[in-house]
PDB file of C-alpha atoms in Angstrom:
ATOM      1  CA  UNK X 170     -36.796 -34.744 -10.299  1.00 80.00           C
ATOM      2  CA  UNK X 171     -36.612 -32.243 -13.150  1.00 87.00           C
ATOM      3  CA  UNK X 172     -33.595 -32.442 -15.477  1.00 88.00           C
ATOM      4  CA  UNK X 173     -30.925 -29.745 -15.442  1.00 95.00           C
ATOM      5  CA  UNK X 174     -30.268 -27.692 -18.566  1.00 96.00           C
ATOM      6  CA  UNK X 175     -27.212 -29.232 -20.214  1.00 95.00           C
ATOM      7  CA  UNK X 176     -27.647 -32.593 -18.512  1.00 94.00           C
ATOM      8  CA  UNK X 177     -26.598 -35.649 -20.520  1.00 93.00           C
ATOM      9  CA  UNK X 178     -28.455 -38.901 -19.896  1.00 92.00           C
ATOM     10  CA  UNK X 179     -28.053 -42.394 -21.271  1.00 90.00           C
ATOM     11  CA  UNK X 180     -31.110 -43.454 -23.280  1.00 91.00           C
ATOM     12  CA  UNK X 181     -31.602 -46.775 -25.078  1.00 92.00           C
ATOM     13  CA  UNK X 182     -33.818 -45.436 -27.882  1.00 92.00           C
ATOM     14  CA  UNK X 183     -32.823 -44.338 -31.375  1.00 92.00           C
ATOM     15  CA  UNK X 184     -34.566 -40.961 -30.980  1.00 95.00           C
ATOM     16  CA  UNK X 185     -34.359 -38.077 -28.536  1.00 94.00           C
ATOM     17  CA  UNK X 186     -37.218 -37.875 -26.019  1.00 93.00           C
ATOM     18  CA  UNK X 187     -39.356 -34.723 -26.168  1.00 93.00           C
ATOM     19  CA  UNK X 188     -37.408 -31.721 -24.889  1.00 92.00           C
ATOM     20  CA  UNK X 189     -34.028 -33.437 -25.371  1.00 96.00           C
ATOM     21  CA  UNK X 190     -31.514 -33.589 -28.244  1.00 96.00           C
ATOM     22  CA  UNK X 191     -29.096 -36.297 -29.308  1.00 96.00           C
ATOM     23  CA  UNK X 192     -25.416 -35.421 -28.743  1.00 96.00           C
ATOM     24  CA  UNK X 193     -24.280 -35.819 -32.353  1.00 96.00           C
ATOM     25  CA  UNK X 194     -22.224 -32.654 -32.786  1.00 97.00           C
ATOM     26  CA  UNK X 195     -25.030 -30.768 -34.490  1.00 98.00           C
ATOM     27  CA  UNK X 196     -25.335 -26.990 -34.473  1.00 99.00           C
ATOM     28  CA  UNK X 197     -28.337 -25.395 -32.772  1.00 98.00           C
ATOM     29  CA  UNK X 198     -29.697 -21.839 -33.087  1.00 99.00           C
ATOM     30  CA  UNK X 199     -28.769 -19.668 -30.105  1.00 99.00           C
ATOM     31  CA  UNK X 200     -32.071 -17.771 -30.351  1.00 99.00           C
ATOM     32  CA  UNK X 201     -34.026 -20.987 -29.742  1.00 98.00           C
ATOM     33  CA  UNK X 202     -31.762 -22.434 -27.001  1.00 98.00           C
ATOM     34  CA  UNK X 203     -30.430 -19.371 -25.139  1.00 98.00           C
ATOM     35  CA  UNK X 204     -30.228 -21.050 -21.716  1.00 98.00           C
ATOM     36  CA  UNK X 205     -28.307 -24.036 -23.086  1.00 98.00           C
ATOM     37  CA  UNK X 206     -25.975 -21.727 -25.039  1.00 99.00           C
ATOM     38  CA  UNK X 207     -25.250 -19.787 -21.844  1.00 98.00           C
ATOM     39  CA  UNK X 208     -23.883 -23.026 -20.352  1.00 97.00           C
ATOM     40  CA  UNK X 209     -22.103 -24.576 -23.359  1.00 97.00           C
ATOM     41  CA  UNK X 210     -20.982 -21.496 -25.277  1.00 98.00           C
ATOM     42  CA  UNK X 211     -18.955 -22.537 -28.323  1.00 98.00           C
ATOM     43  CA  UNK X 212     -17.034 -25.314 -26.532  1.00 95.00           C
ATOM     44  CA  UNK X 213     -18.398 -27.841 -29.058  1.00 96.00           C
ATOM     45  CA  UNK X 214     -18.591 -25.618 -32.147  1.00 97.00           C
ATOM     46  CA  UNK X 215     -20.749 -22.937 -33.678  1.00 98.00           C
ATOM     47  CA  UNK X 216     -19.987 -19.308 -34.447  1.00 99.00           C
ATOM     48  CA  UNK X 217     -21.234 -17.913 -31.118  1.00 98.00           C
ATOM     49  CA  UNK X 218     -23.383 -15.335 -32.904  1.00 99.00           C
ATOM     50  CA  UNK X 219     -26.223 -17.428 -34.292  1.00 99.00           C
ATOM     51  CA  UNK X 220     -25.205 -21.050 -33.599  1.00 99.00           C
ATOM     52  CA  UNK X 221     -23.524 -23.278 -31.029  1.00 99.00           C
ATOM     53  CA  UNK X 222     -22.694 -26.974 -31.080  1.00 98.00           C
ATOM     54  CA  UNK X 223     -23.638 -29.964 -28.997  1.00 98.00           C
ATOM     55  CA  UNK X 224     -20.968 -32.504 -28.070  1.00 95.00           C
ATOM     56  CA  UNK X 225     -20.578 -35.432 -30.452  1.00 94.00           C
ATOM     57  CA  UNK X 226     -20.879 -38.592 -28.359  1.00 92.00           C
ATOM     58  CA  UNK X 227     -21.402 -41.008 -31.247  1.00 91.00           C
ATOM     59  CA  UNK X 228     -19.265 -44.033 -30.430  1.00 86.00           C
ATOM     60  CA  UNK X 229     -18.128 -42.425 -27.176  1.00 85.00           C
ATOM     61  CA  UNK X 230     -18.996 -42.474 -23.485  1.00 82.00           C
ATOM     62  CA  UNK X 231     -19.259 -39.337 -21.313  1.00 83.00           C
ATOM     63  CA  UNK X 232     -16.577 -39.122 -18.619  1.00 81.00           C
ATOM     64  CA  UNK X 233     -16.433 -36.557 -15.834  1.00 79.00           C
ATOM     65  CA  UNK X 234     -13.607 -33.995 -15.877  1.00 80.00           C
ATOM     66  CA  UNK X 235     -10.733 -34.138 -13.419  1.00 83.00           C
ATOM     67  CA  UNK X 236      -8.344 -36.865 -12.398  1.00 82.00           C
ATOM     68  CA  UNK X 237      -8.216 -39.886 -10.176  1.00 83.00           C
ATOM     69  CA  UNK X 238      -5.479 -42.007  -8.593  1.00 88.00           C
ATOM     70  CA  UNK X 239      -3.144 -43.127 -11.386  1.00 85.00           C
ATOM     71  CA  UNK X 240      -5.253 -41.478 -14.094  1.00 80.00           C
ATOM     72  CA  UNK X 241      -4.406 -38.514 -16.339  1.00 82.00           C
ATOM     73  CA  UNK X 242      -6.257 -35.201 -16.002  1.00 86.00           C
ATOM     74  CA  UNK X 243      -9.333 -34.985 -18.272  1.00 83.00           C
ATOM     75  CA  UNK X 244     -10.585 -31.571 -19.421  1.00 84.00           C
ATOM     76  CA  UNK X 245     -14.192 -30.763 -20.333  1.00 81.00           C
ATOM     77  CA  UNK X 246     -14.754 -31.515 -24.019  1.00 78.00           C
ATOM     78  CA  UNK X 247     -11.527 -33.511 -24.383  1.00 80.00           C
ATOM     79  CA  UNK X 248     -11.570 -36.626 -26.550  1.00 78.00           C
ATOM     80  CA  UNK X 249      -9.561 -39.585 -25.425  1.00 75.00           C
ATOM     81  CA  UNK X 250      -9.173 -43.316 -25.510  1.00 72.00           C
ATOM     82  CA  UNK X 251      -8.598 -45.593 -28.442  1.00 69.00           C
ATOM     83  CA  UNK X 252     -10.334 -48.406 -30.241  1.00 66.00           C
ATOM     84  CA  UNK X 253      -8.844 -51.873 -29.886  1.00 70.00           C
ATOM     85  CA  UNK X 254      -9.949 -54.756 -32.099  1.00 67.00           C
TER      86      UNK X 254
END
């Protein structure tokens, strides 16, 4: 099955496979990634004219938006949780 534009996958390597990018909050040029920009917009940064941002998932885990029984509502792009040592 072909991947969807904007899809996030878990990958055990320390590099992005060909055609993918790591979600490290970096800015990308809109001109080079127009389809991805049309989905993400400036939700994760960028000026919306020449650049847009990818989500920064370093040290984080992607969680679907919405709510579940006994759980708070989670919005797209929201950061949550805490570190316990």
